[in-house]
Short mmCIF file of C-alpha atoms in Angstrom, two decimals:
data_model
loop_
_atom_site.label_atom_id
_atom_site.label_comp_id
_atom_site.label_asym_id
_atom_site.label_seq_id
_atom_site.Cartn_x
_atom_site.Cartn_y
_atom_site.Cartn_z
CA UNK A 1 138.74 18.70 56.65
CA UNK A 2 142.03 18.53 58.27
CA UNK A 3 143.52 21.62 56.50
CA UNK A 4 140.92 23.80 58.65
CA UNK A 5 138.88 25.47 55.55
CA UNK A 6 135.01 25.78 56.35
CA UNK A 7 133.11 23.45 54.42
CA UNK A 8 131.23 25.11 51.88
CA UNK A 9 127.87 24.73 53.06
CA UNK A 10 129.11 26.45 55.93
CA UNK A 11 130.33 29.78 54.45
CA UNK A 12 127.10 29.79 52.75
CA UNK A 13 125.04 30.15 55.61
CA UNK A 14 127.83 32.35 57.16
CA UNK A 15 127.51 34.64 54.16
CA UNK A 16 123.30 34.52 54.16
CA UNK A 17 123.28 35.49 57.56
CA UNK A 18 125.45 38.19 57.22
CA UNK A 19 123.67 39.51 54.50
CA UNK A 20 120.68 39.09 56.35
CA UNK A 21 121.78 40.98 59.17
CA UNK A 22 123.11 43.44 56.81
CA UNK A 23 120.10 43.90 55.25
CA UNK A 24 117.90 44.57 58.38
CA UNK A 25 120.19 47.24 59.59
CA UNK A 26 120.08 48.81 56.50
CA UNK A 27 116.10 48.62 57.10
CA UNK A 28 116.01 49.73 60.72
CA UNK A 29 118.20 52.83 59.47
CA UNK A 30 116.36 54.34 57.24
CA UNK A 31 112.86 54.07 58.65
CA UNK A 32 114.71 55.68 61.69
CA UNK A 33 115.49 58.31 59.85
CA UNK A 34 112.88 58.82 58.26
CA UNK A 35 110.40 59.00 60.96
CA UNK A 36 113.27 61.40 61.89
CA UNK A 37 112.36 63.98 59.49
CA UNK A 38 108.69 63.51 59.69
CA UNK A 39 108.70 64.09 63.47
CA UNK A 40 111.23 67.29 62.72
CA UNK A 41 108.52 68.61 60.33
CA UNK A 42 111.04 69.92 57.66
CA UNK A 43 109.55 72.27 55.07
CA UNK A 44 112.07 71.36 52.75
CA UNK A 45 111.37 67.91 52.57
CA UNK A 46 107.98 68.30 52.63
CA UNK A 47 107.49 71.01 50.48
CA UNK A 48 109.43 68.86 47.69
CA UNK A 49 107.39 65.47 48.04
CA UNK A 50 110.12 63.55 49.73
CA UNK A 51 107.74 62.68 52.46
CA UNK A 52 103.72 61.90 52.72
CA UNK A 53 101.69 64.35 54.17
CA UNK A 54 101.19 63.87 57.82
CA UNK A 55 97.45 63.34 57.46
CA UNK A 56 98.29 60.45 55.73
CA UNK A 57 99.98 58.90 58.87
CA UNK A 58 96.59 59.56 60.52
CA UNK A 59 95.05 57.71 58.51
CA UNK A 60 97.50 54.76 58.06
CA UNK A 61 96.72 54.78 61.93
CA UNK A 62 92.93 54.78 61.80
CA UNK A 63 93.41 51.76 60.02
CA UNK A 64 95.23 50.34 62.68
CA UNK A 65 93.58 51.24 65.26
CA UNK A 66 90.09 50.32 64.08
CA UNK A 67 88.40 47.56 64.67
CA UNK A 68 88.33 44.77 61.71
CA UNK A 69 85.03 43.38 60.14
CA UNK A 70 86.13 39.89 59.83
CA UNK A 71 83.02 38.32 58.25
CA UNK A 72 84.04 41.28 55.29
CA UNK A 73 88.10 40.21 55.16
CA UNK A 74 88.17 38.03 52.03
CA UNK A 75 85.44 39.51 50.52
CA UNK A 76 87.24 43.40 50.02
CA UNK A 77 90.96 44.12 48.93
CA UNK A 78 93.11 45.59 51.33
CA UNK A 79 93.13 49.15 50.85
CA UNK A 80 95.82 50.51 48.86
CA UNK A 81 97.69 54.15 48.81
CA UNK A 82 95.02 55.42 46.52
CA UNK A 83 91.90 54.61 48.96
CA UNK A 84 94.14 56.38 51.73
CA UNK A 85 95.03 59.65 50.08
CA UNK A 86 90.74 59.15 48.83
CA UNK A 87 90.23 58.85 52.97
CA UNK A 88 92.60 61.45 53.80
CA UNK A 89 90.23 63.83 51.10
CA UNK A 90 87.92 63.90 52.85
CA UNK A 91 89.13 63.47 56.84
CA UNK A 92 87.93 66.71 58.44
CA UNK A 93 91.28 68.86 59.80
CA UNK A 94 91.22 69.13 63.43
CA UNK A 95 89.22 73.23 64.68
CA UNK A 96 91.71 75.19 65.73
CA UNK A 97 90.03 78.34 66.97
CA UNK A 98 93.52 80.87 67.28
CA UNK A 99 92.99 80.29 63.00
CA UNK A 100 89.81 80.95 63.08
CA UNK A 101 88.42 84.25 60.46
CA UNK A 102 85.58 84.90 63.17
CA UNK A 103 85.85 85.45 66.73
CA UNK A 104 82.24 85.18 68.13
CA UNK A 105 80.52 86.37 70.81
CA UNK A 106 77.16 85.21 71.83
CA UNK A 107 74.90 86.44 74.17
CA UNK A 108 74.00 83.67 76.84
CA UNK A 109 69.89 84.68 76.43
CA UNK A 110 67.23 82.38 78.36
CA UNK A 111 66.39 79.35 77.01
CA UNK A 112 62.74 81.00 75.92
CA UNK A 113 64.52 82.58 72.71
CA UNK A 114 66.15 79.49 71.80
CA UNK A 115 66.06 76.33 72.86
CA UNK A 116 63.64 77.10 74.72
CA UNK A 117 60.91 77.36 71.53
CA UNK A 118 61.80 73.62 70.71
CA UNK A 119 60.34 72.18 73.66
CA UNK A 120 63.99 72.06 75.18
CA UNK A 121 63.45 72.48 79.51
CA UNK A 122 66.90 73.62 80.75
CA UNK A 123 67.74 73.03 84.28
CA UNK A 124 71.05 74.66 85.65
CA UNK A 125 72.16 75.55 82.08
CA UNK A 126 71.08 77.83 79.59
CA UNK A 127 72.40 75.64 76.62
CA UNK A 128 71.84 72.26 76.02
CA UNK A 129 74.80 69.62 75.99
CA UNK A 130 74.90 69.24 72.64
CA UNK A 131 77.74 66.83 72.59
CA UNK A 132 75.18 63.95 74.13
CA UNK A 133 72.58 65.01 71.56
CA UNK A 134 70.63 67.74 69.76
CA UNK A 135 67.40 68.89 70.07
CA UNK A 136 65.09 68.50 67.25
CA UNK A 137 63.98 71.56 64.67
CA UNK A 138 60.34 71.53 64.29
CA UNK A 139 59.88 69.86 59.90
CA UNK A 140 57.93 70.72 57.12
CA UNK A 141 57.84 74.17 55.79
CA UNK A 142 59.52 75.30 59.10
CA UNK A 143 62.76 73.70 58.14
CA UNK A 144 63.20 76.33 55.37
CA UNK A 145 63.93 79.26 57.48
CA UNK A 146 66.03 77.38 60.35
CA UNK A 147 69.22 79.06 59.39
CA UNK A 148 69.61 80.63 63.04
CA UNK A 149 69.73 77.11 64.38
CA UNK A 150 72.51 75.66 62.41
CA UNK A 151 74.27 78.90 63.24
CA UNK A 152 73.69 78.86 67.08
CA UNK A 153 74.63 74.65 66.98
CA UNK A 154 77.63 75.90 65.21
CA UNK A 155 78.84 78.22 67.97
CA UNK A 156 77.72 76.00 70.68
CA UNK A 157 80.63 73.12 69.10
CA UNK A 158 83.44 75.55 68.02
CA UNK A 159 85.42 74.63 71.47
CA UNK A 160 84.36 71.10 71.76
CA UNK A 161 88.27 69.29 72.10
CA UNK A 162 87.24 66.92 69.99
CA UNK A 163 85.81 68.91 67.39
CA UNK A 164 86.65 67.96 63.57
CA UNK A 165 86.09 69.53 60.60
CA UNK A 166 85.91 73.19 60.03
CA UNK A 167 85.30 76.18 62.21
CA UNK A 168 85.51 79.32 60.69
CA UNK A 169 83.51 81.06 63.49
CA UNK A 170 84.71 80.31 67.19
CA UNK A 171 82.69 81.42 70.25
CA UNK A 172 84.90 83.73 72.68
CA UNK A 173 83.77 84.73 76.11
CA UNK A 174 85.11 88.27 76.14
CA UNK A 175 83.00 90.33 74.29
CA UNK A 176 86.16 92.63 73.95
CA UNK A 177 87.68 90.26 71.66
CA UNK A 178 85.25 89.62 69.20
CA UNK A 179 84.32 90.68 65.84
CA UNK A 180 80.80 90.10 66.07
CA UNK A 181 78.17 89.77 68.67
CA UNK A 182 75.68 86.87 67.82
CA UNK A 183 72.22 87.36 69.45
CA UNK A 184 70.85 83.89 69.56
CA UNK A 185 66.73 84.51 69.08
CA UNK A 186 64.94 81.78 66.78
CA UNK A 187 62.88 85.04 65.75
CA UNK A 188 61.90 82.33 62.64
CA UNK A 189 60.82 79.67 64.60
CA UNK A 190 59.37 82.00 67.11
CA UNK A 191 57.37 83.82 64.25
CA UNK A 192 56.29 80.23 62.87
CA UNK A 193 54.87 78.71 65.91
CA UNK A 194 53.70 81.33 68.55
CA UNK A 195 53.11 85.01 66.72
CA UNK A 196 48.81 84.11 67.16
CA UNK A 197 47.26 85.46 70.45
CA UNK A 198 46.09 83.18 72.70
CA UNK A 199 42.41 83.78 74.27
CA UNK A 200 43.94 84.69 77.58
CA UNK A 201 46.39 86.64 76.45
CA UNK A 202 46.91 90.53 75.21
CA UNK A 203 49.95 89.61 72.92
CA UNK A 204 51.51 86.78 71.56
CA UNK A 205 54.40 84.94 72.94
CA UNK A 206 56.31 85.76 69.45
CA UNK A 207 55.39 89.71 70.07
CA UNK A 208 56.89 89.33 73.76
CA UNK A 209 59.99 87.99 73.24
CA UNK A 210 61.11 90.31 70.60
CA UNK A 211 59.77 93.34 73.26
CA UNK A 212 61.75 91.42 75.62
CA UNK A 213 64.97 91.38 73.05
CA UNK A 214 64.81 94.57 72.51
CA UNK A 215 64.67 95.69 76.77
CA UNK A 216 67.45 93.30 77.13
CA UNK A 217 69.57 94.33 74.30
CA UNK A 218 69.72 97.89 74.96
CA UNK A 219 70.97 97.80 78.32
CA UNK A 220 74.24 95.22 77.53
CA UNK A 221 77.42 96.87 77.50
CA UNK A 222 78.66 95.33 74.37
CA UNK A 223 74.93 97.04 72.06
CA UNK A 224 76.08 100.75 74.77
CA UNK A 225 79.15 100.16 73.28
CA UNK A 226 78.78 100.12 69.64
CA UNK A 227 74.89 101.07 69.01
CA UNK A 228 74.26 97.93 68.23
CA UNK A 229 76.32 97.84 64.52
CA UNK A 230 78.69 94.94 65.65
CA UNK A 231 75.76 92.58 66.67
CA UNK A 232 74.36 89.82 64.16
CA UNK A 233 70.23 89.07 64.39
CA UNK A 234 69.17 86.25 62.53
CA UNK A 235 65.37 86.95 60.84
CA UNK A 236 65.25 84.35 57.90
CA UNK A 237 61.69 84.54 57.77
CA UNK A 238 59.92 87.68 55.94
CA UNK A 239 57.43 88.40 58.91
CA UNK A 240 59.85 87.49 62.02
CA UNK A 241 60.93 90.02 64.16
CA UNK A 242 58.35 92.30 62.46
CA UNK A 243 57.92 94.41 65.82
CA UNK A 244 61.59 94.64 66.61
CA UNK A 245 63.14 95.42 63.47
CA UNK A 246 62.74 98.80 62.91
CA UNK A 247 64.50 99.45 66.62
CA UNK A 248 67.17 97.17 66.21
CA UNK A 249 67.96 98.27 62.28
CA UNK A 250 71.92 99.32 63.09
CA UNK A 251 72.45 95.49 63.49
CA UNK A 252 73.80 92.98 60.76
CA UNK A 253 70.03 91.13 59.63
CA UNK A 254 70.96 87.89 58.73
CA UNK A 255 67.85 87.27 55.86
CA UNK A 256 66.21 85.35 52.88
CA UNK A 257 65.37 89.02 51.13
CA UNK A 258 64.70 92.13 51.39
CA UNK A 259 61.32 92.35 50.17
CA UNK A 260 59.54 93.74 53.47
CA UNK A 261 61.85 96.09 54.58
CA UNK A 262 62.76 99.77 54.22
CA UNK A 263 66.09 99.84 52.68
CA UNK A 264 67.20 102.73 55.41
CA UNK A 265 66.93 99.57 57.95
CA UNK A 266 68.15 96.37 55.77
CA UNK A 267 70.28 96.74 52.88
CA UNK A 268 72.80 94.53 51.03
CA UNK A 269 76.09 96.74 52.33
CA UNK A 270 75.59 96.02 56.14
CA UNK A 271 73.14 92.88 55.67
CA UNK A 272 73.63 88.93 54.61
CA UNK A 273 71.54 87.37 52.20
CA UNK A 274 71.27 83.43 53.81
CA UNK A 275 70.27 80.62 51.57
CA UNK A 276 67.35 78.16 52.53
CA UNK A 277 66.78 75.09 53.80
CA UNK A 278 65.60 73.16 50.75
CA UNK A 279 62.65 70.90 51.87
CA UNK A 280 62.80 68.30 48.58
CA UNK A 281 65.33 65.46 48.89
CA UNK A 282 68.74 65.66 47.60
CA UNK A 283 69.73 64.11 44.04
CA UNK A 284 72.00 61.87 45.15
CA UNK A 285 74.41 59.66 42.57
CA UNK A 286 72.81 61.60 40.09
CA UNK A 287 73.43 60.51 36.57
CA UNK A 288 70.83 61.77 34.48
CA UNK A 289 71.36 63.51 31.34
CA UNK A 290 69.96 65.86 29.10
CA UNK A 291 67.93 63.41 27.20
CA UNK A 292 66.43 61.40 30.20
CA UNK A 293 64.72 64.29 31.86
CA UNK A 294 61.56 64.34 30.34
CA UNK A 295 60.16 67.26 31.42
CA UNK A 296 61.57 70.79 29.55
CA UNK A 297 60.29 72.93 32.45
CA UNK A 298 58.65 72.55 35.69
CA UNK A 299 56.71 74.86 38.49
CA UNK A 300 54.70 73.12 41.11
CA UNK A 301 53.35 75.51 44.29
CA UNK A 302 50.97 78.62 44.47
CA UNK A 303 50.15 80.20 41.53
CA UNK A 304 47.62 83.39 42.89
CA UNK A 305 49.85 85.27 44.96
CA UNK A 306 49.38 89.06 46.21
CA UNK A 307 52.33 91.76 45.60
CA UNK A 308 54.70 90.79 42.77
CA UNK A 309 53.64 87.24 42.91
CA UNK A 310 51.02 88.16 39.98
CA UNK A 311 53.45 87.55 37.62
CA UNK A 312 53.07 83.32 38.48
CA UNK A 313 49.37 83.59 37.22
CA UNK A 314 50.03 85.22 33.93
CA UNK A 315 52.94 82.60 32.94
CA UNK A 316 50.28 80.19 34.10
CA UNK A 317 48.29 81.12 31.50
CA UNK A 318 51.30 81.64 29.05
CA UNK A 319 52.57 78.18 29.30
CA UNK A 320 49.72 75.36 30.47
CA UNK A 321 49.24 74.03 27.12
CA UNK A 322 52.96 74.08 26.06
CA UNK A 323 54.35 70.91 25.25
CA UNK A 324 56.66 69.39 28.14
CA UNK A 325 55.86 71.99 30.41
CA UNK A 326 54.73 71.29 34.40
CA UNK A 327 52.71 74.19 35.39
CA UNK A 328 50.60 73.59 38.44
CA UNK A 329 49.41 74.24 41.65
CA UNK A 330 50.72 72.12 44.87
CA UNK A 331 51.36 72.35 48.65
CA UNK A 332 53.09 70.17 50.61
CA UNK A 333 50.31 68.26 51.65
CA UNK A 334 49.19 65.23 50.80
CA UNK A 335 52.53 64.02 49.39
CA UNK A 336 53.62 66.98 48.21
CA UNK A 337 57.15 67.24 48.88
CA UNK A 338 57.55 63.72 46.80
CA UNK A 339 55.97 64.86 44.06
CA UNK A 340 57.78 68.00 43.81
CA UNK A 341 61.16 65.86 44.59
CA UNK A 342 60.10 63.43 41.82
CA UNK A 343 59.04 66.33 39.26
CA UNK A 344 62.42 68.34 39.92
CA UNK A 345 64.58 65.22 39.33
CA UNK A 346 62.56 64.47 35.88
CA UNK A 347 62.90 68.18 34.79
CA UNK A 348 65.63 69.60 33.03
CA UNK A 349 64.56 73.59 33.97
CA UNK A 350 63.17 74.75 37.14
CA UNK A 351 60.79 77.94 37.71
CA UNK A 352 61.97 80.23 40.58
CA UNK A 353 58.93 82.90 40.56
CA UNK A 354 58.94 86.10 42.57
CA UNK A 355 55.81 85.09 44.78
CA UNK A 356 54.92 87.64 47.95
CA UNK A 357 58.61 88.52 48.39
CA UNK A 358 61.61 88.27 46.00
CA UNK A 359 62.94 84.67 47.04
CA UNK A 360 61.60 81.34 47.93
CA UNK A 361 62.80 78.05 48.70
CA UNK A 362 61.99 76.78 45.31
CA UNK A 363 65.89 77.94 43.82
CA UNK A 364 67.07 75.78 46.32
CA UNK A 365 65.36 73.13 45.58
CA UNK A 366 66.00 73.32 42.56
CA UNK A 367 69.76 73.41 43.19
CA UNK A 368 69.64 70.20 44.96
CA UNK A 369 67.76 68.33 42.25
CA UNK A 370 70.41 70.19 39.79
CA UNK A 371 67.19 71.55 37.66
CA UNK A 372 68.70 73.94 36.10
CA UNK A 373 66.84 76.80 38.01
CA UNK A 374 65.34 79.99 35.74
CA UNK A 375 64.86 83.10 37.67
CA UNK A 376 62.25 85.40 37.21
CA UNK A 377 62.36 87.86 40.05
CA UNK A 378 63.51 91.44 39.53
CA UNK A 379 64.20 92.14 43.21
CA UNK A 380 66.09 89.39 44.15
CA UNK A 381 68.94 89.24 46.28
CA UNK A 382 71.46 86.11 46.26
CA UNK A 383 73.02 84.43 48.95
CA UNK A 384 76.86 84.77 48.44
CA UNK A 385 76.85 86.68 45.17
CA UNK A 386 80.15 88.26 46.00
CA UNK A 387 81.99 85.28 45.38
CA UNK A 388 79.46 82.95 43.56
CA UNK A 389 78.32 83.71 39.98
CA UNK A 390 74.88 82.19 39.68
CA UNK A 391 74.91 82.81 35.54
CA UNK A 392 76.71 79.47 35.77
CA UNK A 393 74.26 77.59 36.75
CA UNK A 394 71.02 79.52 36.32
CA UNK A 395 69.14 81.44 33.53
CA UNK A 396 68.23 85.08 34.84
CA UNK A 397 65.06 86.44 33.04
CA UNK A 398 63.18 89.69 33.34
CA UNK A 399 59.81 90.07 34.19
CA UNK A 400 58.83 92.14 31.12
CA UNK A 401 60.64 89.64 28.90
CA UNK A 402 58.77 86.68 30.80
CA UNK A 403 55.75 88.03 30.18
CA UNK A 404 56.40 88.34 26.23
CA UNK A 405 53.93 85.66 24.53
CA UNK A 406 56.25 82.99 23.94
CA UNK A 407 59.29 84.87 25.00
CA UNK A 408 60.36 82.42 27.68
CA UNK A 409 59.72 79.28 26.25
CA UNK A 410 61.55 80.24 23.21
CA UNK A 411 64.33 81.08 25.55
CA UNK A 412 64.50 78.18 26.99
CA UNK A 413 64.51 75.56 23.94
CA UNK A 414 67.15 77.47 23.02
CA UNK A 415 69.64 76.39 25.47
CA UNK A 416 71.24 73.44 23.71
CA UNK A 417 72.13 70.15 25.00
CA UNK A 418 76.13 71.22 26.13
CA UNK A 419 75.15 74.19 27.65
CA UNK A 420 72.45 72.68 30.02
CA UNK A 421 75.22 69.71 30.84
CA UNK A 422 77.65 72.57 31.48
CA UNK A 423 75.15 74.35 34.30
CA UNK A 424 74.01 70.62 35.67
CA UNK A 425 77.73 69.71 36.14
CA UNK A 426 78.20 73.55 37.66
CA UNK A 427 74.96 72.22 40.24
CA UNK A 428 76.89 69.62 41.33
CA UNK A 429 80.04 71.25 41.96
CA UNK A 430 77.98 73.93 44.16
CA UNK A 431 75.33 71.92 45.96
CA UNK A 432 76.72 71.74 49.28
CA UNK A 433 77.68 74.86 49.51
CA UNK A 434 73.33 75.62 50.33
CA UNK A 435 73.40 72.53 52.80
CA UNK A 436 72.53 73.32 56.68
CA UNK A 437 73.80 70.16 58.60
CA UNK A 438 75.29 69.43 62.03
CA UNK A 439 78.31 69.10 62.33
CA UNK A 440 79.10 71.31 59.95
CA UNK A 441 80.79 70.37 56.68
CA UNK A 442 83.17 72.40 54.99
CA UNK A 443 81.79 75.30 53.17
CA UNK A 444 78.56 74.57 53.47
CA UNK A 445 76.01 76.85 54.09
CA UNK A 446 76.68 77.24 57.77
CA UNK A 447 80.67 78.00 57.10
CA UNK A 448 79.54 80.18 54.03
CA UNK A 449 77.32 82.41 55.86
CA UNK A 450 79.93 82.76 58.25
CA UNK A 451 82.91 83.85 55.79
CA UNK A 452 79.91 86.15 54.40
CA UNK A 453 79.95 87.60 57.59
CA UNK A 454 83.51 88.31 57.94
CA UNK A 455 83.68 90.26 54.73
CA UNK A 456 81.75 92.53 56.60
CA UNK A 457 83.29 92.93 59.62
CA UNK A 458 86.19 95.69 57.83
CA UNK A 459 83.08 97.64 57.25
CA UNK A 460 81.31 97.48 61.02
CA UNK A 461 84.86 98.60 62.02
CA UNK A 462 85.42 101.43 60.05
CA UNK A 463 82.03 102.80 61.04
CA UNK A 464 83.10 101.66 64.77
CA UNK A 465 86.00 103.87 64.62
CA UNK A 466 84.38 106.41 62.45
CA UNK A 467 81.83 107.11 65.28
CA UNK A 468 84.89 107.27 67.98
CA UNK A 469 86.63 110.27 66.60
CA UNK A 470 85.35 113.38 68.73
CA UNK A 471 84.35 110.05 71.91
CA UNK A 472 87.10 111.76 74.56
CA UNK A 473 85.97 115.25 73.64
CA UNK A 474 82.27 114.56 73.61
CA UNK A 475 83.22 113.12 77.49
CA UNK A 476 85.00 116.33 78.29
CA UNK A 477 82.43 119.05 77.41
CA UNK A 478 80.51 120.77 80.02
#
């Protein structure tokens, strides 16, 4: 030890720590840097994979930041970058409304044409705060035509600051910046619950209100301004507004069909077709096949209807005695709605009959319980048919053909085993784009009625500025 060399035990450690030391630095300076890039958003980097998407980070922090179920800890693995990019699937994006495709403008009408119907009492407000709860739709067969609900909820939490998910509509308070004006009656629910007279009274409450609509509508600046063409009037169900319609036809009808009105005042060029509210429960983790749905084809609901609903009592009589056929008569009553769910999910083909209009729930329930659905309704009219090709997923069949002895059934054994899986994997893919839920979900039904919407809106403005061509020399004759 005299000759002053460092015993080798010595330099050893020396040389660990330094590599130690080395070997945090080297650490510190690259997750420096690249946090450095991922703060400086480069679209290089980015764009080329070099760094995780920034909703990733969210999530990495939601884990963080949420509370641990400790009783759950060495029972589950930790989660790994496969569960993330799963969560980060299906995190809702943050609404930001200056991206939004529709600007939205909604009349702030008394409580007694919305909220009002529900049982709601307002006090200083004409809404309700929706952010510390919702008030409840009315069930049953009312739920199937509640589309103007969804819609008004919709607009009511497009500015919340917290709001996730998407918003493809945004309410805006200038009326002058909008594309559409929403007119927020529940004419359906209004229709449903209140269109009988009382003893005391000379009209119903449901006839009122839409005389009251109308008086209100035609004195507001924005209905002066463009005749009404811009404005949006939800009447899902085939009798609502059924006093009001014929003075408010320049308007965008939001609708289930078209089978009770006059094509000169609801058409499919200025109108929207909306799906609805299926009343049977959802197929959920559904993974039936071909073989293990016993039932070929099923109908359950009225069979003697008036108007081109006399087509369900002749295929009554065409197919009660085939083999694996449900043909029968049911309400919703008395268990109703289970037996229907359970028949749906055992059948491999649903009925959708024209009853006293074109459309009924029935398709949609089908669609949820992806029974393949068979359509046999000359007239209708499909929700989203500009962008959705129903012969994916359903068999179209004429009337006159249905009504061929044997026609239909031959039809349908025809349809082999890979086609049918083809069209129930097809059912899957577009169930939730007929679900009405709050909050919205992305393109659902409430966000695809609203992007059906706002392929009209090129249309209500060429006719806008159509009609303002001779507007200053109109103002300047005698």
């Amino acid at each position: 030890m005299g000759d002053g060399r460092i015993p080798h035990s010595v330099g050893f450690e020396r040389r660990r720590y330094l590599f130690c030391l080395f070997t945090v630095s080297v650490f510190v300076f690259v997750f420096s840097w690249f946090f450095f890039l991922q703060s400086a958003g480069s679209p290089h980097f980015i764009e080329h994979g070099f760094l995780p998407d920034k909703k990733l980070f969210s999530v990495v922090d939601n884990f963080k930041s949420t509370p641990r179920d400790l009783s759950k800890e060495h029972h589950e693995s930790p989660p790994t970058i496969a569960t993330i990019q799963d969560e980060v699937k299906e995190q809702p994006s943050a609404c930001e409304p200056n991206k939004t495709t529709l600007k939205v403008f909604m009349y702030d009408l008394p409580s007694e044409f919305h909220f009002g119907l529900l049982g709601w009492k307002g006090t200083d407000s004409v809404w309700p705060d929706i952010s510390n709860g919702v008030p409840d739709y009315p069930g049953g067969l009312n739920l199937q035509h509640s589309t103007e609900y969804w819609l008004t909820l919709d607009l009511l939490s497009s500015r919340f600051s917290n709001r996730r998910g998407p918003c493809n509509a945004v309410r805006v308070d200038n009326s002058s910046k909008a594309d559409i004006i929403f007119v927020p009656f529940f004419s359906s629910l209004s229709y449903n619950r209140y269109s009988k007279v009382n003893p005391k009274e000379k009209v119903s409450l449901n006839r009122a209100l839409q005389d009251k609509l109308v008086a209100y509508l035609r004195v507001q600046h924005e209905w002066k301004r463009s005749g009404g063409r811009d404005h949006v009037i939800l009447a899902h169900h085939p009798n609502s507004m059924l006093d009001a319609r014929m003075k408010l036809w320049p308007c965008m009808f939001i609708l289930s069909d078209f089978g009770r009105y006059p094509p000169n005042v609801a058409n499919i060029d200025k109108d929207i077709i909306a799906p609805y509210k299926h009343v049977i429960r959802n197929y959920d983790n559904d993974s039936s096949t071909f073989d293990s749905r016993p039932i070929l084809l099923y109908f359950q609901g009225a069979i003697y209807r008036k108007d081109g609903g006399y087509i369900r009592q002749e295929l009554y009589y065409i197919l009660k005695d085939e083999k694996d056929v449900h043909f029968s008569f049911g309400s919703i009553r008395g268990g109703g709605i289970n037996q229907a769910t359970k028949g749906m999910h055992s059948s491999k083909f649903c009925l959708n009959i024209a009853g006293d209009t074109p459309s009924s729930n029935r398709l949609f329930d089908a669609i949820a319980s992806h029974c393949v659905p068979v359509i046999i309704s000359d007239e209708i009219e499909l929700p989203y048919e500009d962008v959705l090709d129903y012969s994916e997923f359903c068999i179209f069949v004429r009337t006159s053909d249905a009504l061929k002895e044997g026609f239909l059934i031959k039809l349908v054994r025809s349809i082999t085993k890979e086609e049918w899986m083809k069209m129930w994997e097809r059912l899957k893919e577009i169930e939730h784009h007929f679900e009405y839920q709050y909050p919205s979900q992305g393109d659902d039904a409430v966000q695809m009625i609203w992007k059906a919407v706002s392929r009209k809106v090129p249309s209500i403005r060429l006719k806008l500025n159509r009609s303002n061509r001779f507007r200053r020399s109109m103002v300047q004759m005698p």
